[in-house]
mmCIF file of C-alpha atoms in Angstrom:
data_model
loop_
_atom_site.group_PDB
_atom_site.id
_atom_site.type_symbol
_atom_site.label_atom_id
_atom_site.label_comp_id
_atom_site.label_asym_id
_atom_site.label_seq_id
_atom_site.Cartn_x
_atom_site.Cartn_y
_atom_site.Cartn_z
ATOM 1 C CA MET A 22 16.201 43.258 -44.959
ATOM 2 C CA PRO A 23 13.883 42.013 -47.616
ATOM 3 C CA SER A 24 12.234 37.450 -47.619
ATOM 4 C CA ILE A 25 12.356 35.587 -50.208
ATOM 5 C CA ALA A 26 8.814 35.179 -52.130
ATOM 6 C CA ILE A 27 7.985 31.774 -51.534
ATOM 7 C CA GLU A 28 7.009 32.531 -55.308
ATOM 8 C CA SER A 29 11.163 32.372 -56.881
ATOM 9 C CA ALA A 30 13.707 30.003 -56.031
ATOM 10 C CA ALA A 31 13.785 29.632 -51.822
ATOM 11 C CA SER A 32 15.438 26.461 -51.140
ATOM 12 C CA LEU A 33 15.369 25.163 -48.030
ATOM 13 C CA GLY A 34 17.644 23.516 -45.594
ATOM 14 C CA TRP A 35 16.413 20.447 -42.838
ATOM 15 C CA ILE A 36 18.325 19.838 -39.631
ATOM 16 C CA GLY A 37 16.715 17.011 -38.332
ATOM 17 C CA ALA A 38 15.074 14.756 -40.328
ATOM 18 C CA GLY A 39 12.458 12.868 -38.063
ATOM 19 C CA ARG A 40 7.994 12.195 -38.774
ATOM 20 C CA LEU A 41 7.770 16.058 -38.611
ATOM 21 C CA ALA A 42 10.461 16.928 -41.051
ATOM 22 C CA ARG A 43 9.675 14.026 -43.365
ATOM 23 C CA ALA A 44 6.344 14.465 -43.630
ATOM 24 C CA LEU A 45 6.663 18.709 -44.244
ATOM 25 C CA ALA A 46 8.930 18.360 -46.987
ATOM 26 C CA LEU A 47 7.821 15.804 -48.587
ATOM 27 C CA ARG A 48 3.984 18.244 -48.282
ATOM 28 C CA ALA A 49 6.804 21.594 -49.782
ATOM 29 C CA HIS A 50 8.589 19.242 -52.671
ATOM 30 C CA GLU A 51 5.288 17.383 -54.257
ATOM 31 C CA ALA A 52 4.119 21.961 -53.775
ATOM 32 C CA GLY A 53 7.358 22.102 -56.235
ATOM 33 C CA VAL A 54 9.176 24.332 -53.257
ATOM 34 C CA ARG A 55 12.721 22.967 -53.052
ATOM 35 C CA THR A 56 14.837 21.514 -50.442
ATOM 36 C CA VAL A 57 18.805 21.092 -50.906
ATOM 37 C CA ALA A 58 19.441 19.627 -48.162
ATOM 38 C CA VAL A 59 19.390 17.351 -45.534
ATOM 39 C CA ALA A 60 21.468 16.584 -42.632
ATOM 40 C CA SER A 61 20.437 14.483 -39.422
ATOM 41 C CA ARG A 62 22.275 12.678 -36.969
ATOM 42 C CA THR A 63 20.759 8.737 -38.111
ATOM 43 C CA ALA A 64 21.834 8.611 -41.285
ATOM 44 C CA GLN A 65 18.745 6.656 -41.771
ATOM 45 C CA PRO A 66 15.965 9.563 -42.304
ATOM 46 C CA ALA A 67 18.494 11.597 -43.834
ATOM 47 C CA ALA A 68 18.978 9.464 -46.645
ATOM 48 C CA TRP A 69 16.051 8.146 -47.615
ATOM 49 C CA LEU A 70 14.538 12.357 -47.487
ATOM 50 C CA ALA A 71 16.873 13.258 -49.560
ATOM 51 C CA ASP A 72 16.107 11.252 -51.639
ATOM 52 C CA ALA A 73 13.203 11.796 -51.736
ATOM 53 C CA THR A 74 13.613 15.520 -52.554
ATOM 54 C CA GLY A 75 16.518 15.048 -54.471
ATOM 55 C CA ALA A 76 18.257 17.339 -52.660
ATOM 56 C CA LYS A 77 22.424 16.674 -51.168
ATOM 57 C CA LEU A 78 23.234 15.222 -48.127
ATOM 58 C CA LEU A 79 25.112 17.742 -45.331
ATOM 59 C CA ASP A 80 26.311 17.906 -42.377
ATOM 60 C CA PRO A 81 24.254 21.580 -40.411
ATOM 61 C CA GLN A 82 27.209 23.311 -40.937
ATOM 62 C CA GLY A 83 26.333 22.793 -45.187
ATOM 63 C CA VAL A 84 23.057 22.729 -45.021
ATOM 64 C CA ALA A 85 23.017 26.201 -43.414
ATOM 65 C CA ASP A 86 25.826 26.956 -46.630
ATOM 66 C CA THR A 87 23.542 25.999 -49.210
ATOM 67 C CA ALA A 88 20.362 26.667 -47.884
ATOM 68 C CA GLN A 89 18.743 30.451 -47.793
ATOM 69 C CA TRP A 90 15.250 28.750 -45.488
ATOM 70 C CA VAL A 91 17.152 26.206 -42.362
ATOM 71 C CA PHE A 92 13.893 24.231 -40.415
ATOM 72 C CA ILE A 93 15.638 22.999 -37.009
ATOM 73 C CA THR A 94 13.664 19.773 -36.675
ATOM 74 C CA VAL A 95 15.789 17.930 -33.813
ATOM 75 C CA PRO A 96 13.933 17.586 -30.400
ATOM 76 C CA ASP A 97 12.492 20.893 -28.591
ATOM 77 C CA ASP A 98 15.851 19.778 -25.919
ATOM 78 C CA ALA A 99 18.610 20.386 -28.640
ATOM 79 C CA ILE A 100 17.337 23.322 -30.619
ATOM 80 C CA ALA A 101 19.617 26.507 -29.097
ATOM 81 C CA ASP A 102 22.365 23.925 -29.268
ATOM 82 C CA VAL A 103 22.395 23.196 -32.367
ATOM 83 C CA VAL A 104 21.505 26.695 -33.935
ATOM 84 C CA ALA A 105 24.153 27.917 -32.009
ATOM 85 C CA GLY A 106 26.984 25.293 -33.267
ATOM 86 C CA VAL A 107 25.967 26.747 -36.739
ATOM 87 C CA HIS A 108 28.229 29.362 -38.565
ATOM 88 C CA TRP A 109 24.508 31.030 -39.999
ATOM 89 C CA ARG A 110 24.821 34.086 -42.392
ATOM 90 C CA PRO A 111 23.167 37.706 -43.358
ATOM 91 C CA GLY A 112 19.653 37.060 -45.759
ATOM 92 C CA GLN A 113 19.049 33.463 -44.410
ATOM 93 C CA LEU A 114 15.663 32.283 -42.564
ATOM 94 C CA VAL A 115 15.736 29.929 -39.375
ATOM 95 C CA LEU A 116 12.910 27.928 -38.421
ATOM 96 C CA HIS A 117 12.215 25.646 -35.827
ATOM 97 C CA CYS A 118 9.125 23.799 -35.351
ATOM 98 C CA SER A 119 8.663 23.977 -31.669
ATOM 99 C CA GLY A 120 5.429 24.062 -31.159
ATOM 100 C CA ALA A 121 5.931 25.279 -26.951
ATOM 101 C CA GLY A 122 9.512 26.742 -28.305
ATOM 102 C CA GLU A 123 10.061 30.670 -28.853
ATOM 103 C CA ARG A 124 11.992 31.689 -31.456
ATOM 104 C CA ASP A 125 14.877 32.612 -28.784
ATOM 105 C CA LEU A 126 16.069 29.100 -29.704
ATOM 106 C CA LEU A 127 17.323 30.751 -32.331
ATOM 107 C CA GLU A 128 18.858 33.883 -30.820
ATOM 108 C CA ALA A 129 22.610 32.060 -32.195
ATOM 109 C CA ALA A 130 21.328 33.009 -35.911
ATOM 110 C CA ARG A 131 20.109 36.090 -35.183
ATOM 111 C CA ARG A 132 23.093 37.118 -33.303
ATOM 112 C CA ALA A 133 25.019 36.479 -36.905
ATOM 113 C CA GLY A 134 22.225 37.794 -38.758
ATOM 114 C CA ALA A 135 20.210 36.074 -39.851
ATOM 115 C CA SER A 136 16.395 36.514 -39.874
ATOM 116 C CA THR A 137 14.403 33.443 -37.395
ATOM 117 C CA ALA A 138 10.754 32.248 -37.005
ATOM 118 C CA SER A 139 8.931 29.725 -35.902
ATOM 119 C CA PHE A 140 6.659 27.453 -38.474
ATOM 120 C CA HIS A 141 5.014 24.915 -36.762
ATOM 121 C CA PRO A 142 2.063 22.185 -37.776
ATOM 122 C CA LEU A 143 -0.442 21.586 -35.461
ATOM 123 C CA PHE A 144 -0.874 18.203 -36.504
ATOM 124 C CA LEU A 145 0.361 14.442 -35.263
ATOM 125 C CA PHE A 146 2.963 13.642 -36.936
ATOM 126 C CA ALA A 147 2.184 9.647 -36.007
ATOM 127 C CA GLY A 148 4.295 8.471 -38.988
ATOM 128 C CA LEU A 149 2.526 7.356 -41.690
ATOM 129 C CA PRO A 150 3.372 6.768 -45.014
ATOM 130 C CA ASP A 151 0.348 9.222 -45.686
ATOM 131 C CA ASP A 152 1.621 12.146 -43.760
ATOM 132 C CA ALA A 153 2.427 14.204 -45.613
ATOM 133 C CA GLU A 154 -0.835 14.050 -47.838
ATOM 134 C CA ARG A 155 -2.783 14.656 -44.523
ATOM 135 C CA LEU A 156 -1.181 17.068 -43.321
ATOM 136 C CA ARG A 157 -2.733 19.610 -46.352
ATOM 137 C CA GLY A 158 -5.721 21.337 -44.493
ATOM 138 C CA ALA A 159 -3.919 20.802 -41.118
ATOM 139 C CA SER A 160 -2.997 24.901 -39.203
ATOM 140 C CA ILE A 161 0.628 25.946 -39.097
ATOM 141 C CA ALA A 162 1.944 28.537 -36.179
ATOM 142 C CA ILE A 163 3.840 31.473 -37.242
ATOM 143 C CA ASP A 164 5.878 33.472 -35.302
ATOM 144 C CA ALA A 165 7.763 36.096 -37.387
ATOM 145 C CA ASP A 166 8.778 39.590 -37.708
ATOM 146 C CA ALA A 167 7.903 41.382 -41.993
ATOM 147 C CA PRO A 168 8.305 40.695 -43.992
ATOM 148 C CA HIS A 169 8.557 37.296 -43.345
ATOM 149 C CA ASP A 170 5.864 37.009 -41.352
ATOM 150 C CA ALA A 171 3.990 36.970 -44.658
ATOM 151 C CA ALA A 172 6.672 34.811 -47.074
ATOM 152 C CA LEU A 173 5.447 31.792 -44.322
ATOM 153 C CA ALA A 174 2.382 32.617 -45.116
ATOM 154 C CA ASN A 175 1.618 32.588 -48.176
ATOM 155 C CA PHE A 176 3.437 29.116 -47.808
ATOM 156 C CA ALA A 177 1.614 27.798 -45.702
ATOM 157 C CA LEU A 178 -0.690 28.418 -48.060
ATOM 158 C CA ARG A 179 0.567 26.490 -50.496
ATOM 159 C CA LEU A 180 1.477 23.604 -48.776
ATOM 160 C CA GLY A 181 -2.946 24.270 -48.230
ATOM 161 C CA CYS A 182 -2.299 24.394 -45.276
ATOM 162 C CA PRO A 183 -4.088 27.209 -43.210
ATOM 163 C CA PRO A 184 -1.917 29.752 -41.483
ATOM 164 C CA LEU A 185 -2.101 31.103 -37.669
ATOM 165 C CA LYS A 186 -0.562 33.963 -36.052
ATOM 166 C CA VAL A 187 0.329 33.383 -32.624
ATOM 167 C CA ARG A 188 1.821 35.977 -30.040
ATOM 168 C CA ALA A 189 5.413 36.477 -29.701
ATOM 169 C CA GLY A 190 5.849 35.011 -26.019
ATOM 170 C CA GLN A 191 2.377 32.710 -26.119
ATOM 171 C CA ARG A 192 4.032 29.608 -27.403
ATOM 172 C CA ALA A 193 3.645 27.678 -24.609
ATOM 173 C CA LEU A 194 -0.030 28.385 -23.975
ATOM 174 C CA TYR A 195 -0.572 27.822 -27.357
ATOM 175 C CA HIS A 196 0.726 24.039 -28.148
ATOM 176 C CA ALA A 197 -1.416 24.111 -24.264
ATOM 177 C CA GLY A 198 -4.280 24.260 -26.192
ATOM 178 C CA ALA A 199 -3.180 22.160 -28.993
ATOM 179 C CA ASN A 200 -2.244 18.923 -26.439
ATOM 180 C CA TYR A 201 -5.680 19.194 -25.485
ATOM 181 C CA ALA A 202 -6.581 18.858 -29.208
ATOM 182 C CA ALA A 203 -4.176 15.689 -29.802
ATOM 183 C CA SER A 204 -2.798 14.032 -26.839
ATOM 184 C CA PHE A 205 -5.167 14.757 -24.032
ATOM 185 C CA LEU A 206 -7.847 13.790 -26.464
ATOM 186 C CA LEU A 207 -5.815 10.200 -26.310
ATOM 187 C CA CYS A 208 -5.866 10.269 -22.684
ATOM 188 C CA ALA A 209 -9.300 11.217 -22.654
ATOM 189 C CA LEU A 210 -10.532 7.926 -24.992
ATOM 190 C CA HIS A 211 -7.773 5.711 -22.721
ATOM 191 C CA GLU A 212 -10.050 7.106 -18.804
ATOM 192 C CA ALA A 213 -13.436 6.174 -21.295
ATOM 193 C CA ALA A 214 -11.406 2.180 -22.061
ATOM 194 C CA THR A 215 -10.675 2.091 -18.282
ATOM 195 C CA LEU A 216 -14.259 2.613 -17.244
ATOM 196 C CA TRP A 217 -16.118 0.102 -19.673
ATOM 197 C CA GLU A 218 -13.526 -2.418 -18.738
ATOM 198 C CA ALA A 219 -13.629 -1.476 -15.403
ATOM 199 C CA ALA A 220 -17.413 -2.384 -15.093
ATOM 200 C CA GLY A 221 -17.257 -5.210 -16.812
ATOM 201 C CA ILE A 222 -16.214 -5.497 -20.801
ATOM 202 C CA ASP A 223 -13.395 -6.531 -22.942
ATOM 203 C CA ARG A 224 -10.579 -3.520 -22.924
ATOM 204 C CA GLN A 225 -10.061 -4.412 -27.141
ATOM 205 C CA ALA A 226 -13.847 -4.504 -27.305
ATOM 206 C CA ALA A 227 -14.339 -1.499 -25.557
ATOM 207 C CA VAL A 228 -11.788 0.174 -27.924
ATOM 208 C CA ALA A 229 -13.046 -0.267 -30.388
ATOM 209 C CA ALA A 230 -16.818 0.271 -29.399
ATOM 210 C CA MET A 231 -15.648 3.987 -29.030
ATOM 211 C CA TRP A 232 -14.765 4.720 -32.890
ATOM 212 C CA PRO A 233 -18.887 5.605 -33.437
ATOM 213 C CA LEU A 234 -19.375 7.673 -30.224
ATOM 214 C CA VAL A 235 -15.875 10.080 -31.040
ATOM 215 C CA GLU A 236 -16.823 10.229 -34.831
ATOM 216 C CA GLY A 237 -20.391 11.214 -34.007
ATOM 217 C CA THR A 238 -19.436 13.752 -32.274
ATOM 218 C CA LEU A 239 -15.682 14.464 -33.964
ATOM 219 C CA ALA A 240 -19.047 14.955 -37.280
ATOM 220 C CA ALA A 241 -21.480 17.067 -34.577
ATOM 221 C CA ALA A 242 -18.393 19.735 -33.088
ATOM 222 C CA ARG A 243 -17.626 20.516 -36.915
ATOM 223 C CA ALA A 244 -21.219 21.500 -38.001
ATOM 224 C CA ARG A 245 -23.159 22.843 -34.869
ATOM 225 C CA GLY A 246 -19.485 24.474 -32.438
ATOM 226 C CA LEU A 247 -18.000 22.564 -29.714
ATOM 227 C CA ALA A 248 -20.984 24.576 -27.607
ATOM 228 C CA GLY A 249 -23.905 22.796 -29.721
ATOM 229 C CA ALA A 250 -22.793 19.351 -30.155
ATOM 230 C CA LEU A 251 -22.691 19.530 -26.630
ATOM 231 C CA ALA A 252 -24.555 15.735 -24.872
ATOM 232 C CA GLY A 253 -24.376 14.546 -21.692
ATOM 233 C CA PRO A 254 -25.608 15.229 -18.529
ATOM 234 C CA VAL A 255 -24.959 18.536 -17.865
ATOM 235 C CA SER A 256 -26.705 18.786 -21.722
ATOM 236 C CA ARG A 257 -29.624 17.808 -20.219
ATOM 237 C CA GLY A 258 -29.608 19.148 -17.069
ATOM 238 C CA ASP A 259 -29.547 15.305 -15.516
ATOM 239 C CA GLY A 260 -28.053 15.879 -11.395
ATOM 240 C CA GLY A 261 -28.693 12.574 -10.435
ATOM 241 C CA VAL A 262 -27.201 11.533 -13.746
ATOM 242 C CA ILE A 263 -23.822 13.572 -12.731
ATOM 243 C CA ASP A 264 -24.640 11.920 -8.881
ATOM 244 C CA ARG A 265 -24.281 8.652 -9.565
ATOM 245 C CA HIS A 266 -20.875 9.149 -11.712
ATOM 246 C CA LEU A 267 -18.962 10.640 -8.925
ATOM 247 C CA GLN A 268 -21.019 7.704 -6.654
ATOM 248 C CA ALA A 269 -18.945 5.347 -9.032
ATOM 249 C CA LEU A 270 -15.974 6.311 -10.036
ATOM 250 C CA GLU A 271 -15.028 7.862 -6.328
ATOM 251 C CA ALA A 272 -16.174 4.071 -5.432
ATOM 252 C CA LEU A 273 -13.420 2.393 -8.049
ATOM 253 C CA GLY A 274 -10.701 4.866 -5.996
ATOM 254 C CA GLY A 275 -7.544 6.468 -7.679
ATOM 255 C CA ASP A 276 -8.333 9.903 -9.177
ATOM 256 C CA HIS A 277 -11.507 9.063 -11.674
ATOM 257 C CA ALA A 278 -14.241 11.457 -9.437
ATOM 258 C CA THR A 279 -11.081 14.601 -9.360
ATOM 259 C CA LEU A 280 -10.812 14.357 -13.818
ATOM 260 C CA TYR A 281 -14.370 13.208 -13.897
ATOM 261 C CA THR A 282 -15.428 16.443 -11.698
ATOM 262 C CA ALA A 283 -12.545 19.176 -13.407
ATOM 263 C CA LEU A 284 -14.444 18.148 -17.054
ATOM 264 C CA THR A 285 -17.895 18.170 -15.870
ATOM 265 C CA ARG A 286 -16.716 21.771 -14.854
ATOM 266 C CA ARG A 287 -15.980 22.412 -18.201
ATOM 267 C CA ALA A 288 -18.637 20.937 -20.177
ATOM 268 C CA LEU A 289 -21.174 23.423 -17.506
ATOM 269 C CA ALA A 290 -18.900 26.232 -18.479
ATOM 270 C CA LEU A 291 -19.833 25.328 -22.325
ATOM 271 C CA ALA A 292 -23.350 25.101 -21.327
ATOM 272 C CA ALA A 293 -23.509 28.092 -20.171
ATOM 273 C CA GLU A 294 -21.551 29.688 -23.739
ATOM 274 C CA ARG A 295 -24.364 27.664 -25.256
ATOM 275 C CA GLY A 296 -27.834 29.227 -23.797
ATOM 276 C CA ALA A 297 -28.743 25.445 -22.059
ATOM 277 C CA PRO A 298 -29.377 24.417 -18.992
ATOM 278 C CA SER A 299 -30.798 28.073 -17.459
ATOM 279 C CA ALA A 300 -28.198 28.728 -14.961
ATOM 280 C CA ASP A 301 -30.069 28.110 -12.438
ATOM 281 C CA VAL A 302 -29.293 24.239 -13.008
ATOM 282 C CA LEU A 303 -26.034 24.527 -14.047
ATOM 283 C CA ALA A 304 -25.570 26.253 -10.792
ATOM 284 C CA ASP A 305 -27.205 22.949 -9.137
ATOM 285 C CA LEU A 306 -25.463 21.059 -11.669
ATOM 286 C CA SER A 307 -21.909 23.057 -10.086
ATOM 287 C CA GLY A 308 -23.516 22.686 -6.419
ATOM 288 C CA ARG A 309 -23.256 19.309 -7.282
ATOM 289 C CA LEU A 310 -20.004 18.333 -8.135
ATOM 290 C CA SER A 311 -16.697 18.352 -5.425
ATOM 291 C CA PRO A 312 -15.648 22.047 -4.546
ATOM 292 C CA ALA A 313 -12.717 23.499 -7.487
ATOM 293 C CA PRO A 314 -8.745 23.540 -5.756
#
């Protein structure tokens, strides 16, 4: 079955008009790719997106009847039910934007003769007015059969987004990794603010104080790589500091010491990748940590 080249008059439709759909559809619209139809359970976001892209406001079946490429941009748990409730046709491409979901969520469309794909932007959609612009440069993880994989990679590049190939059956691992780079990063910062507050620093001041440190770390990682940017006691081979950290965290109670231990083990792996400190120093540091569960 031939794919629809994005250079042609391929038409996009969106079932679901949440943060992701709004940013991705606007990015496509700005890149000159037509959106022809939008549907959503919630009328106001759908009407806004239809107006912003010059599309028709329809029901899900209307979107499927009108568009060549149909993006299912509803919550993950609703994807399969939405797809099963629509009549699909051979020759169209049905896509979901779930990070963790495999293409089998679109099985009802495949059985009807449509092609299926997953197209997940590796981006934190915050619902900000400039999400569509900030999406430029974010990678997009694609799983599709040939020749649609090439057409979707071309589409991603047209949006200004590098395509990533994720092997079938590995979406959960891919998405778990994405959580570390997004939500779990926020969790680490939350932990930092909590420890600083326990040390007597006003929480609002603690959060404000962390941004130069965070931004400097990210800048160093871009310039030197993850292992090359590693700093702190593991990087210096400073076991005494690690001992004092653990004593303070154990005294604080809760799972603070457990989290610190797990992350310190990851720091040891980064240091080993970099090749410094030496293997015997890293072994000594590892021995200071609680036994791995």
